[in-house]
Amino acid sequence: MNVVKRSTQKNLTQPILRQLADYESRNVTFLSSDGSWPIVWEKARGMHVWDVEGRRYLDLTAAFGVAACGHAPREVVQAATRQMQTLLHAMGDVHPHRGKADLARALSRWTFERWSRQKAHLHEGPMKGRVLFSNSGFEAVEAALKTSHLATGKPEVIAFKGAYHGLGYGALSVTHRRHFRGRFLGQLKQFGHFVDFPEEAGEAPAILETIGRRLQHGKVGAILMEPIQSRAGLRIPPAGFMASLRDLCDAHGACLVLDEIYTGFGRTGTWFACEHEKVIPDLICLGKALTGGFPLSACVGRSTLMDHAWPPSTGEAIHTSTYLGHPVGCAMALAQLKQLKTLKLSQLARVKGQQWIQQLSEALEPCRDRVRIRGRGLMLGIEVRDARGLPDPGMVLCWTKTLLDAGVLVLPEGDHGEVLGISPPLIISDFEMQRATRILRRTLRAILAS
Ligand SMILES: Cc1ncc(COP(=O)(O)O)c(C=O)c1O
């Protein structure tokens, strides 16, 4: 129940936004001139966020997919608090702490060890993962790019149109959208080659052929892919495409690098999205839901490849950072992983995702010529088109703001913001799904009628 009407409560929000506008760099927080965007977050628990006006919002974003177990799960907060009271900071690559060793082992078990048990016929025998920790998602991608370069000796990378891998200068070379790259091209070493991302089975053969031709030049050390493109608008490649990339990498001595920063840890209905296709990557990039709310990310690689790429340390690490494997992040991640497993959240995401697609399809049936529902698990999107059938980012923006007013948080996705993204905490209840569906239907109908 929303207690406070948003339109009548602007007394605490506006001074904070004005202060932000005065002191934060431009081009970070978008502040609409009519005061309708953004809200100022005060606290968050479970499925809900409260703003400084005391108004409650149902969060269908999981705050960029981070709050997979809901906001501030008790077990994760307790682990963080305990850790802060004992060891707040350690020494990245120099003097380690126990939590880093525990989390590295846990990530190996969650990924390569589990995958190799499932694919017991693999010639390699049991696999193990090795971990490079970092802070943000983009750093995990850059760690993977460095690893593939060291392992293969080949500098170039094939990435996909629409891809979003973060905005550091390494990641930016493989992030596609010109909005992010365009102004920095003068400083970028352009080692990334972009190919089309297929959505239909019929598109795949030509794309695979293009990739195969580029691999034949012998300079490509990695194919980097989001198993489902998130920011490009929830785009799913056709079945078998990832497996074909795996074969191409094997045939040409390149690494298959999967960016599961968004899709990882149950979001799409399996622990990792590559499991839908039973594909084992060489390197996987993880972040976001890993900790539930601390900037910690990881690049996990097949141990034989990692050992081939990275020489033993002689005292000065080639790749590290001050906060590498931060104790609080590691403690939170260990608690978060336990929670994900205990609550069986990947299974829940699969079942709930299927139910919700069904519910949404029925609820939005009267508007079927304007919307298309897509996604997998609880990584869903509603693509919106105008009356002529063209992508309609204006309407998505209007819908997003209307939903905010109605107490529901969503975000526009897609290259032009033409998709309404829905990626709630994986703990969403049936009641909350039904409530969200009703509000989505009501607001969409109101917009279309206006
Ligand atoms: C698939 C994917 N890769 C990488 C990133 C970058 O992560 P970060 O913003 O933590 O650097 C994101 C962020 O949205 C992402 O969705």
Short mmCIF file of C-alpha atoms and ligand atoms in Angstrom, two decimals:
data_model
loop_
_atom_site.label_atom_id
_atom_site.label_comp_id
_atom_site.label_asym_id
_atom_site.label_seq_id
_atom_site.Cartn_x
_atom_site.Cartn_y
_atom_site.Cartn_z
CA MET A 1 0.00 0.00 0.00
CA ASN A 2 1.41 3.41 -0.93
CA VAL A 3 0.95 5.69 1.99
CA VAL A 4 2.10 9.02 0.67
CA LYS A 5 1.01 10.55 -2.63
CA ARG A 6 4.12 11.34 -4.66
CA SER A 7 2.80 14.53 -6.19
CA THR A 8 2.16 16.04 -2.77
CA GLN A 9 5.53 15.15 -1.29
CA LYS A 10 8.47 16.96 -2.78
CA ASN A 11 9.86 18.69 0.29
CA LEU A 12 12.68 16.24 1.12
CA THR A 13 13.48 15.06 -2.39
CA GLN A 14 14.09 18.33 -4.17
CA PRO A 15 16.77 19.79 -1.83
CA ILE A 16 18.79 16.57 -2.16
CA LEU A 17 18.48 16.59 -5.94
CA ARG A 18 19.46 20.27 -6.05
CA GLN A 19 22.54 19.53 -3.96
CA LEU A 20 23.43 16.65 -6.25
CA ALA A 21 23.01 18.87 -9.28
CA ASP A 22 25.36 21.38 -7.66
CA TYR A 23 28.15 18.98 -6.77
CA GLU A 24 27.98 15.82 -8.85
CA SER A 25 29.51 15.86 -12.33
CA ARG A 26 27.03 16.51 -15.08
CA ASN A 27 25.90 13.58 -17.19
CA VAL A 28 25.63 11.12 -14.31
CA THR A 29 22.23 11.41 -12.61
CA PHE A 30 19.43 12.41 -14.95
CA LEU A 31 17.20 15.00 -13.29
CA SER A 32 14.01 15.78 -15.17
CA SER A 33 13.03 19.44 -15.20
CA ASP A 34 9.48 18.68 -14.03
CA GLY A 35 10.75 16.85 -10.92
CA SER A 36 9.17 13.56 -11.99
CA TRP A 37 12.51 11.69 -12.04
CA PRO A 38 14.38 10.41 -10.06
CA ILE A 39 13.25 9.55 -6.57
CA VAL A 40 15.77 9.56 -3.71
CA TRP A 41 16.17 6.16 -2.09
CA GLU A 42 16.13 6.01 1.70
CA LYS A 43 16.02 2.30 2.51
CA ALA A 44 15.33 -1.05 0.89
CA ARG A 45 14.25 -4.44 2.24
CA GLY A 46 13.17 -7.57 0.39
CA MET A 47 11.05 -6.63 -2.63
CA HIS A 48 10.63 -3.00 -1.63
CA VAL A 49 12.40 0.34 -1.70
CA TRP A 50 11.33 3.42 0.28
CA ASP A 51 12.12 6.95 -0.82
CA VAL A 52 12.93 9.89 1.46
CA GLU A 53 9.27 10.89 1.42
CA GLY A 54 8.38 7.58 3.06
CA ARG A 55 6.78 6.21 -0.08
CA ARG A 56 7.13 2.50 -0.80
CA TYR A 57 7.96 1.03 -4.24
CA LEU A 58 7.77 -2.51 -5.53
CA ASP A 59 11.19 -3.08 -7.07
CA LEU A 60 11.08 -4.82 -10.44
CA THR A 61 14.73 -3.96 -11.17
CA ALA A 62 16.53 -5.68 -8.25
CA ALA A 63 18.67 -2.54 -8.52
CA PHE A 64 20.36 -3.57 -11.79
CA GLY A 65 19.92 -7.27 -10.96
CA VAL A 66 22.04 -7.06 -7.80
CA ALA A 67 19.39 -7.79 -5.17
CA ALA A 68 18.69 -11.34 -6.33
CA CYS A 69 17.81 -12.52 -2.80
CA GLY A 70 15.90 -9.30 -2.21
CA HIS A 71 17.28 -6.12 -0.72
CA ALA A 72 19.43 -6.53 2.37
CA PRO A 73 18.77 -10.20 3.20
CA ARG A 74 19.31 -10.69 6.94
CA GLU A 75 21.99 -13.37 6.48
CA VAL A 76 24.00 -11.19 4.08
CA VAL A 77 23.74 -8.10 6.29
CA GLN A 78 24.81 -10.14 9.33
CA ALA A 79 27.80 -11.56 7.44
CA ALA A 80 28.82 -8.06 6.37
CA THR A 81 28.43 -6.67 9.90
CA ARG A 82 30.43 -9.51 11.44
CA GLN A 83 33.16 -9.03 8.85
CA MET A 84 33.29 -5.26 9.34
CA GLN A 85 33.77 -5.77 13.05
CA THR A 86 36.71 -8.15 12.59
CA LEU A 87 38.54 -7.20 9.40
CA LEU A 88 37.31 -4.26 7.36
CA HIS A 89 40.06 -4.27 4.78
CA ALA A 90 42.93 -6.57 3.82
CA MET A 91 45.77 -6.40 1.33
CA GLY A 92 44.54 -7.41 -2.12
CA ASP A 93 47.33 -9.48 -3.65
CA VAL A 94 49.71 -9.32 -0.65
CA HIS A 95 48.37 -10.54 2.72
CA PRO A 96 45.11 -12.39 2.01
CA HIS A 97 42.25 -13.28 4.33
CA ARG A 98 40.29 -16.49 4.80
CA GLY A 99 37.14 -15.25 3.08
CA LYS A 100 38.95 -14.81 -0.21
CA ALA A 101 40.15 -18.42 -0.16
CA ASP A 102 36.65 -19.61 0.77
CA LEU A 103 34.95 -17.60 -1.96
CA ALA A 104 37.47 -18.64 -4.64
CA ARG A 105 36.78 -22.29 -3.78
CA ALA A 106 33.02 -21.68 -3.70
CA LEU A 107 33.08 -20.07 -7.16
CA SER A 108 35.12 -22.96 -8.57
CA ARG A 109 32.53 -25.37 -7.13
CA TRP A 110 29.59 -23.38 -8.45
CA THR A 111 31.07 -23.28 -11.97
CA PHE A 112 33.71 -25.55 -13.46
CA GLU A 113 33.63 -28.28 -10.83
CA ARG A 114 29.84 -28.63 -11.09
CA TRP A 115 29.85 -28.35 -14.88
CA SER A 116 32.50 -31.01 -15.30
CA ARG A 117 30.53 -33.39 -13.05
CA GLN A 118 27.48 -32.80 -15.26
CA LYS A 119 29.53 -33.46 -18.39
CA ALA A 120 31.44 -36.43 -17.05
CA HIS A 121 32.37 -37.56 -20.58
CA LEU A 122 34.71 -34.57 -21.06
CA HIS A 123 38.17 -35.63 -22.22
CA GLU A 124 39.78 -33.26 -19.75
CA GLY A 125 38.48 -35.11 -16.69
CA PRO A 126 37.39 -33.16 -13.64
CA MET A 127 37.79 -29.42 -14.01
CA LYS A 128 38.46 -26.75 -11.48
CA GLY A 129 38.08 -23.00 -11.66
CA ARG A 130 40.58 -20.33 -10.76
CA VAL A 131 39.42 -16.88 -9.80
CA LEU A 132 40.58 -13.34 -10.44
CA PHE A 133 38.66 -11.02 -8.15
CA SER A 134 37.92 -7.40 -8.89
CA ASN A 135 35.45 -4.68 -7.96
CA SER A 136 33.06 -3.75 -10.77
CA GLY A 137 31.68 -5.92 -13.50
CA PHE A 138 33.71 -4.23 -16.22
CA GLU A 139 36.91 -5.13 -14.40
CA ALA A 140 35.94 -8.81 -14.44
CA VAL A 141 35.50 -8.50 -18.21
CA GLU A 142 38.89 -6.84 -18.55
CA ALA A 143 40.49 -9.58 -16.44
CA ALA A 144 38.98 -12.13 -18.83
CA LEU A 145 40.26 -10.23 -21.86
CA LYS A 146 43.76 -10.09 -20.39
CA THR A 147 43.59 -13.81 -19.61
CA SER A 148 42.49 -14.77 -23.11
CA HIS A 149 45.26 -12.65 -24.59
CA LEU A 150 47.90 -14.22 -22.35
CA ALA A 151 46.56 -17.73 -22.94
CA THR A 152 46.35 -17.53 -26.73
CA GLY A 153 48.87 -14.83 -27.60
CA LYS A 154 46.17 -13.34 -29.84
CA PRO A 155 45.02 -9.78 -29.15
CA GLU A 156 41.71 -9.46 -30.97
CA VAL A 157 38.25 -10.14 -29.65
CA ILE A 158 34.96 -10.87 -31.36
CA ALA A 159 32.05 -9.24 -29.59
CA PHE A 160 28.42 -8.68 -30.53
CA LYS A 161 26.42 -5.73 -31.70
CA GLY A 162 24.28 -4.54 -28.81
CA ALA A 163 26.75 -5.91 -26.26
CA TYR A 164 27.19 -4.16 -22.93
CA HIS A 165 30.28 -5.19 -20.98
CA GLY A 166 30.89 -2.03 -18.97
CA LEU A 167 32.69 1.22 -19.56
CA GLY A 168 36.35 0.92 -18.54
CA TYR A 169 38.67 1.48 -21.49
CA GLY A 170 39.24 -2.26 -21.99
CA ALA A 171 35.56 -3.14 -21.67
CA LEU A 172 34.57 -0.16 -23.79
CA SER A 173 36.44 -1.67 -26.73
CA VAL A 174 33.95 -4.52 -26.67
CA THR A 175 30.84 -2.60 -25.57
CA HIS A 176 28.98 -1.81 -28.71
CA ARG A 177 26.69 1.17 -28.29
CA ARG A 178 28.12 4.32 -29.81
CA HIS A 179 26.58 6.41 -27.04
CA PHE A 180 29.22 4.98 -24.69
CA ARG A 181 32.18 4.56 -27.05
CA GLY A 182 31.84 7.34 -29.57
CA ARG A 183 33.49 10.19 -27.65
CA PHE A 184 36.48 8.08 -26.63
CA LEU A 185 37.41 6.42 -29.88
CA GLY A 186 40.54 8.56 -30.04
CA GLN A 187 41.83 6.86 -26.91
CA LEU A 188 40.63 3.34 -27.54
CA LYS A 189 42.74 0.58 -28.96
CA GLN A 190 40.13 -1.06 -31.06
CA PHE A 191 40.80 -4.75 -30.64
CA GLY A 192 37.09 -5.65 -30.67
CA HIS A 193 35.23 -6.69 -33.83
CA PHE A 194 31.46 -6.57 -33.66
CA VAL A 195 29.26 -9.08 -35.36
CA ASP A 196 25.45 -9.28 -35.43
CA PHE A 197 23.71 -10.90 -32.47
CA PRO A 198 21.20 -13.40 -33.85
CA GLU A 199 17.68 -13.60 -32.46
CA GLU A 200 16.26 -15.94 -35.09
CA ALA A 201 17.66 -19.35 -35.98
CA GLY A 202 17.78 -18.31 -39.63
CA GLU A 203 20.27 -15.52 -38.87
CA ALA A 204 22.79 -17.74 -37.11
CA PRO A 205 24.55 -19.51 -40.04
CA ALA A 206 25.67 -16.29 -41.77
CA ILE A 207 26.91 -14.84 -38.48
CA LEU A 208 28.80 -18.02 -37.63
CA GLU A 209 30.37 -17.91 -41.06
CA THR A 210 31.54 -14.32 -40.53
CA ILE A 211 32.99 -15.29 -37.16
CA GLY A 212 34.67 -18.35 -38.65
CA ARG A 213 36.30 -16.23 -41.38
CA ARG A 214 37.65 -13.77 -38.82
CA LEU A 215 38.98 -16.57 -36.65
CA GLN A 216 40.87 -17.95 -39.62
CA HIS A 217 43.07 -14.84 -39.68
CA GLY A 218 44.62 -16.22 -36.49
CA LYS A 219 44.51 -12.99 -34.49
CA VAL A 220 41.38 -13.52 -32.46
CA GLY A 221 41.97 -14.84 -28.92
CA ALA A 222 38.41 -14.62 -27.61
CA ILE A 223 34.75 -14.57 -28.46
CA LEU A 224 32.97 -12.56 -25.79
CA MET A 225 29.24 -12.92 -25.37
CA GLU A 226 26.38 -12.19 -23.01
CA PRO A 227 24.32 -15.42 -23.15
CA ILE A 228 21.28 -13.14 -23.10
CA GLN A 229 21.89 -9.51 -23.96
CA SER A 230 20.55 -7.44 -21.11
CA ARG A 231 20.90 -3.77 -21.88
CA ALA A 232 20.31 -4.36 -25.57
CA GLY A 233 16.75 -5.26 -24.61
CA LEU A 234 16.64 -8.88 -23.40
CA ARG A 235 17.79 -10.49 -26.59
CA ILE A 236 18.08 -14.29 -26.59
CA PRO A 237 20.17 -16.05 -29.26
CA PRO A 238 18.66 -19.09 -31.00
CA ALA A 239 19.21 -22.53 -29.47
CA GLY A 240 22.52 -24.03 -30.47
CA PHE A 241 24.24 -20.73 -31.25
CA MET A 242 26.40 -20.71 -28.14
CA ALA A 243 27.37 -24.33 -28.74
CA SER A 244 28.47 -23.40 -32.26
CA LEU A 245 30.62 -20.62 -30.80
CA ARG A 246 32.14 -23.20 -28.45
CA ASP A 247 33.00 -25.40 -31.44
CA LEU A 248 34.50 -22.47 -33.35
CA CYS A 249 36.65 -21.51 -30.38
CA ASP A 250 37.88 -25.09 -30.03
CA ALA A 251 38.65 -25.33 -33.72
CA HIS A 252 40.61 -22.06 -33.83
CA GLY A 253 42.31 -21.95 -30.44
CA ALA A 254 40.27 -19.04 -29.07
CA CYS A 255 38.63 -18.66 -25.67
CA LEU A 256 34.89 -18.57 -25.19
CA VAL A 257 34.29 -15.81 -22.64
CA LEU A 258 30.78 -15.52 -21.24
CA ASP A 259 29.73 -12.33 -19.53
CA GLU A 260 27.21 -13.59 -16.98
CA ILE A 261 27.40 -10.47 -14.86
CA TYR A 262 23.66 -9.97 -15.35
CA THR A 263 22.49 -13.48 -16.18
CA GLY A 264 24.48 -15.29 -13.45
CA PHE A 265 23.26 -16.73 -10.15
CA GLY A 266 19.82 -17.92 -11.14
CA ARG A 267 18.40 -14.90 -12.95
CA THR A 268 17.44 -16.81 -16.10
CA GLY A 269 16.22 -20.00 -14.39
CA THR A 270 19.51 -21.91 -14.26
CA TRP A 271 22.47 -20.95 -12.08
CA PHE A 272 24.21 -19.64 -15.18
CA ALA A 273 22.59 -18.95 -18.53
CA CYS A 274 25.15 -21.10 -20.38
CA GLU A 275 23.55 -24.10 -18.66
CA HIS A 276 20.43 -23.73 -20.82
CA GLU A 277 22.71 -24.75 -23.70
CA LYS A 278 24.99 -27.07 -21.69
CA VAL A 279 27.96 -25.03 -22.89
CA ILE A 280 31.06 -24.72 -20.73
CA PRO A 281 32.96 -21.49 -21.34
CA ASP A 282 36.69 -21.01 -20.84
CA LEU A 283 36.11 -17.91 -18.76
CA ILE A 284 33.02 -16.57 -17.06
CA CYS A 285 32.57 -13.03 -15.72
CA LEU A 286 30.46 -12.59 -12.60
CA GLY A 287 29.28 -9.63 -10.56
CA LYS A 288 26.00 -8.00 -9.54
CA ALA A 289 24.02 -10.74 -7.70
CA LEU A 290 27.26 -12.31 -6.45
CA THR A 291 27.21 -10.23 -3.26
CA GLY A 292 23.70 -8.76 -3.25
CA GLY A 293 25.09 -5.25 -2.82
CA PHE A 294 28.85 -4.87 -2.57
CA PRO A 295 31.14 -3.96 -5.49
CA LEU A 296 32.86 -7.31 -5.91
CA SER A 297 33.19 -9.14 -9.20
CA ALA A 298 35.05 -12.19 -10.43
CA CYS A 299 36.49 -13.67 -13.57
CA VAL A 300 36.50 -17.45 -13.15
CA GLY A 301 38.52 -19.47 -15.64
CA ARG A 302 39.16 -23.13 -16.33
CA SER A 303 42.22 -23.78 -14.16
CA THR A 304 44.34 -25.31 -16.94
CA LEU A 305 43.76 -22.23 -19.09
CA MET A 306 44.36 -19.85 -16.19
CA ASP A 307 47.63 -21.61 -15.30
CA HIS A 308 48.72 -21.44 -18.90
CA ALA A 309 47.91 -17.72 -19.05
CA TRP A 310 49.22 -16.42 -15.74
CA PRO A 311 52.76 -17.22 -14.58
CA PRO A 312 53.41 -17.87 -10.88
CA SER A 313 53.84 -14.65 -8.95
CA THR A 314 57.39 -13.61 -8.24
CA GLY A 315 56.25 -10.97 -5.76
CA GLU A 316 54.59 -8.31 -7.90
CA ALA A 317 51.20 -9.28 -9.37
CA ILE A 318 50.69 -8.33 -13.03
CA HIS A 319 46.99 -7.71 -12.44
CA THR A 320 45.62 -6.53 -9.10
CA SER A 321 43.94 -3.65 -7.30
CA THR A 322 43.79 -2.15 -3.80
CA TYR A 323 40.42 -3.67 -2.93
CA LEU A 324 40.90 -7.00 -4.73
CA GLY A 325 38.85 -9.70 -2.98
CA HIS A 326 37.58 -7.26 -0.35
CA PRO A 327 36.81 -9.04 2.96
CA VAL A 328 33.33 -7.53 3.33
CA GLY A 329 32.45 -8.38 -0.28
CA CYS A 330 33.73 -11.95 0.15
CA ALA A 331 31.77 -12.44 3.39
CA MET A 332 28.63 -11.09 1.76
CA ALA A 333 29.13 -13.25 -1.34
CA LEU A 334 29.52 -16.41 0.73
CA ALA A 335 26.29 -15.61 2.60
CA GLN A 336 24.50 -14.63 -0.61
CA LEU A 337 25.53 -17.85 -2.38
CA LYS A 338 24.24 -19.87 0.57
CA GLN A 339 20.95 -17.96 0.47
CA LEU A 340 20.56 -18.43 -3.29
CA LYS A 341 21.01 -22.17 -2.84
CA THR A 342 18.89 -22.54 0.31
CA LEU A 343 15.98 -20.71 -1.29
CA LYS A 344 16.51 -22.63 -4.59
CA LEU A 345 16.24 -19.32 -6.41
CA SER A 346 17.25 -20.54 -9.85
CA GLN A 347 14.40 -23.07 -9.85
CA LEU A 348 12.01 -20.43 -8.56
CA ALA A 349 13.13 -17.98 -11.24
CA ARG A 350 12.43 -20.59 -13.92
CA VAL A 351 8.95 -21.44 -12.66
CA LYS A 352 7.95 -17.88 -11.83
CA GLY A 353 9.31 -16.57 -15.10
CA GLN A 354 7.14 -19.01 -17.05
CA GLN A 355 4.09 -18.12 -14.97
CA TRP A 356 4.70 -14.41 -15.33
CA ILE A 357 5.13 -14.52 -19.10
CA GLN A 358 1.81 -16.35 -19.25
CA GLN A 359 0.12 -13.85 -16.91
CA LEU A 360 1.52 -10.85 -18.73
CA SER A 361 0.55 -12.23 -22.12
CA GLU A 362 -3.03 -12.64 -20.94
CA ALA A 363 -3.18 -9.28 -19.15
CA LEU A 364 -1.71 -7.34 -22.06
CA GLU A 365 -3.60 -9.26 -24.73
CA PRO A 366 -5.82 -6.26 -25.59
CA CYS A 367 -2.63 -4.30 -26.44
CA ARG A 368 -0.97 -7.16 -28.30
CA ASP A 369 -0.30 -5.10 -31.43
CA ARG A 370 1.79 -2.68 -29.32
CA VAL A 371 3.73 -4.95 -26.96
CA ARG A 372 5.79 -8.11 -27.16
CA ILE A 373 6.93 -9.96 -24.06
CA ARG A 374 10.34 -11.57 -24.09
CA GLY A 375 12.97 -12.96 -21.77
CA ARG A 376 13.84 -16.05 -19.77
CA GLY A 377 13.45 -16.82 -16.09
CA LEU A 378 13.06 -13.53 -14.24
CA MET A 379 14.92 -11.53 -16.84
CA LEU A 380 11.93 -10.23 -18.76
CA GLY A 381 11.20 -7.37 -21.08
CA ILE A 382 8.17 -5.85 -22.74
CA GLU A 383 9.06 -4.45 -26.14
CA VAL A 384 6.81 -1.55 -27.07
CA ARG A 385 5.92 -0.47 -30.61
CA ASP A 386 3.97 2.49 -31.87
CA ALA A 387 0.84 2.30 -34.00
CA ARG A 388 3.01 1.98 -37.14
CA GLY A 389 4.87 -0.98 -35.63
CA LEU A 390 8.10 0.94 -34.95
CA PRO A 391 10.04 0.75 -31.63
CA ASP A 392 8.58 3.32 -29.24
CA PRO A 393 11.14 4.49 -26.64
CA GLY A 394 8.99 7.57 -25.87
CA MET A 395 6.18 5.37 -24.71
CA VAL A 396 8.51 3.18 -22.62
CA LEU A 397 9.80 6.31 -20.88
CA CYS A 398 6.27 7.52 -20.23
CA TRP A 399 5.27 4.05 -18.96
CA THR A 400 8.35 3.91 -16.71
CA LYS A 401 7.46 7.28 -15.14
CA THR A 402 3.81 6.36 -14.78
CA LEU A 403 4.83 3.16 -13.04
CA LEU A 404 7.09 5.11 -10.72
CA ASP A 405 4.11 7.26 -9.84
CA ALA A 406 2.12 4.08 -9.22
CA GLY A 407 4.84 2.80 -6.87
CA VAL A 408 6.62 0.34 -9.18
CA LEU A 409 10.28 0.53 -10.21
CA VAL A 410 11.27 -0.56 -13.72
CA LEU A 411 13.93 0.57 -16.19
CA PRO A 412 13.95 1.07 -19.95
CA GLU A 413 16.29 -1.28 -21.81
CA GLY A 414 17.29 -1.65 -25.44
CA ASP A 415 19.58 0.39 -27.68
CA HIS A 416 16.96 3.15 -27.82
CA GLY A 417 15.11 2.39 -24.58
CA GLU A 418 12.32 0.62 -26.47
CA VAL A 419 11.95 -2.26 -23.99
CA LEU A 420 10.51 -2.08 -20.48
CA GLY A 421 12.91 -4.23 -18.46
CA ILE A 422 11.63 -6.41 -15.63
CA SER A 423 14.24 -8.15 -13.49
CA PRO A 424 12.88 -8.29 -9.95
CA PRO A 425 14.52 -9.92 -6.95
CA LEU A 426 14.16 -13.67 -7.46
CA ILE A 427 12.18 -13.90 -4.20
CA ILE A 428 9.15 -12.18 -5.77
CA SER A 429 5.91 -13.78 -4.52
CA ASP A 430 2.91 -14.82 -6.61
CA PHE A 431 0.94 -12.03 -4.98
CA GLU A 432 3.56 -9.42 -5.96
CA MET A 433 3.69 -10.74 -9.52
CA GLN A 434 -0.09 -10.51 -9.79
CA ARG A 435 -0.12 -7.04 -8.30
CA ALA A 436 2.64 -5.89 -10.66
CA THR A 437 0.76 -7.37 -13.63
CA ARG A 438 -2.41 -5.48 -12.67
CA ILE A 439 -0.50 -2.20 -12.37
CA LEU A 440 1.34 -2.80 -15.66
CA ARG A 441 -1.97 -3.43 -17.42
CA ARG A 442 -3.74 -0.48 -15.84
CA THR A 443 -0.92 2.00 -16.59
CA LEU A 444 -0.40 0.80 -20.15
CA ARG A 445 -4.10 1.05 -20.91
CA ALA A 446 -4.23 4.53 -19.43
CA ILE A 447 -1.29 5.67 -21.56
CA LEU A 448 -2.73 4.17 -24.73
CA ALA A 449 -6.09 5.77 -24.02
CA SER A 450 -4.64 9.23 -23.40
C1 LIG B 1 26.29 -7.98 -18.94
C2 LIG B 1 27.02 -6.90 -18.20
N1 LIG B 1 28.36 -6.88 -18.23
C3 LIG B 1 29.07 -5.95 -17.60
C4 LIG B 1 28.45 -4.95 -16.89
C5 LIG B 1 29.26 -3.89 -16.21
O1 LIG B 1 29.22 -4.03 -14.83
P1 LIG B 1 29.61 -2.78 -13.90
O2 LIG B 1 28.59 -1.72 -14.15
O3 LIG B 1 29.54 -3.36 -12.51
O4 LIG B 1 30.99 -2.38 -14.29
C6 LIG B 1 27.04 -4.92 -16.83
C7 LIG B 1 26.34 -3.85 -16.12
O5 LIG B 1 25.18 -3.59 -16.28
C8 LIG B 1 26.32 -5.93 -17.50
O6 LIG B 1 24.97 -5.95 -17.50
#
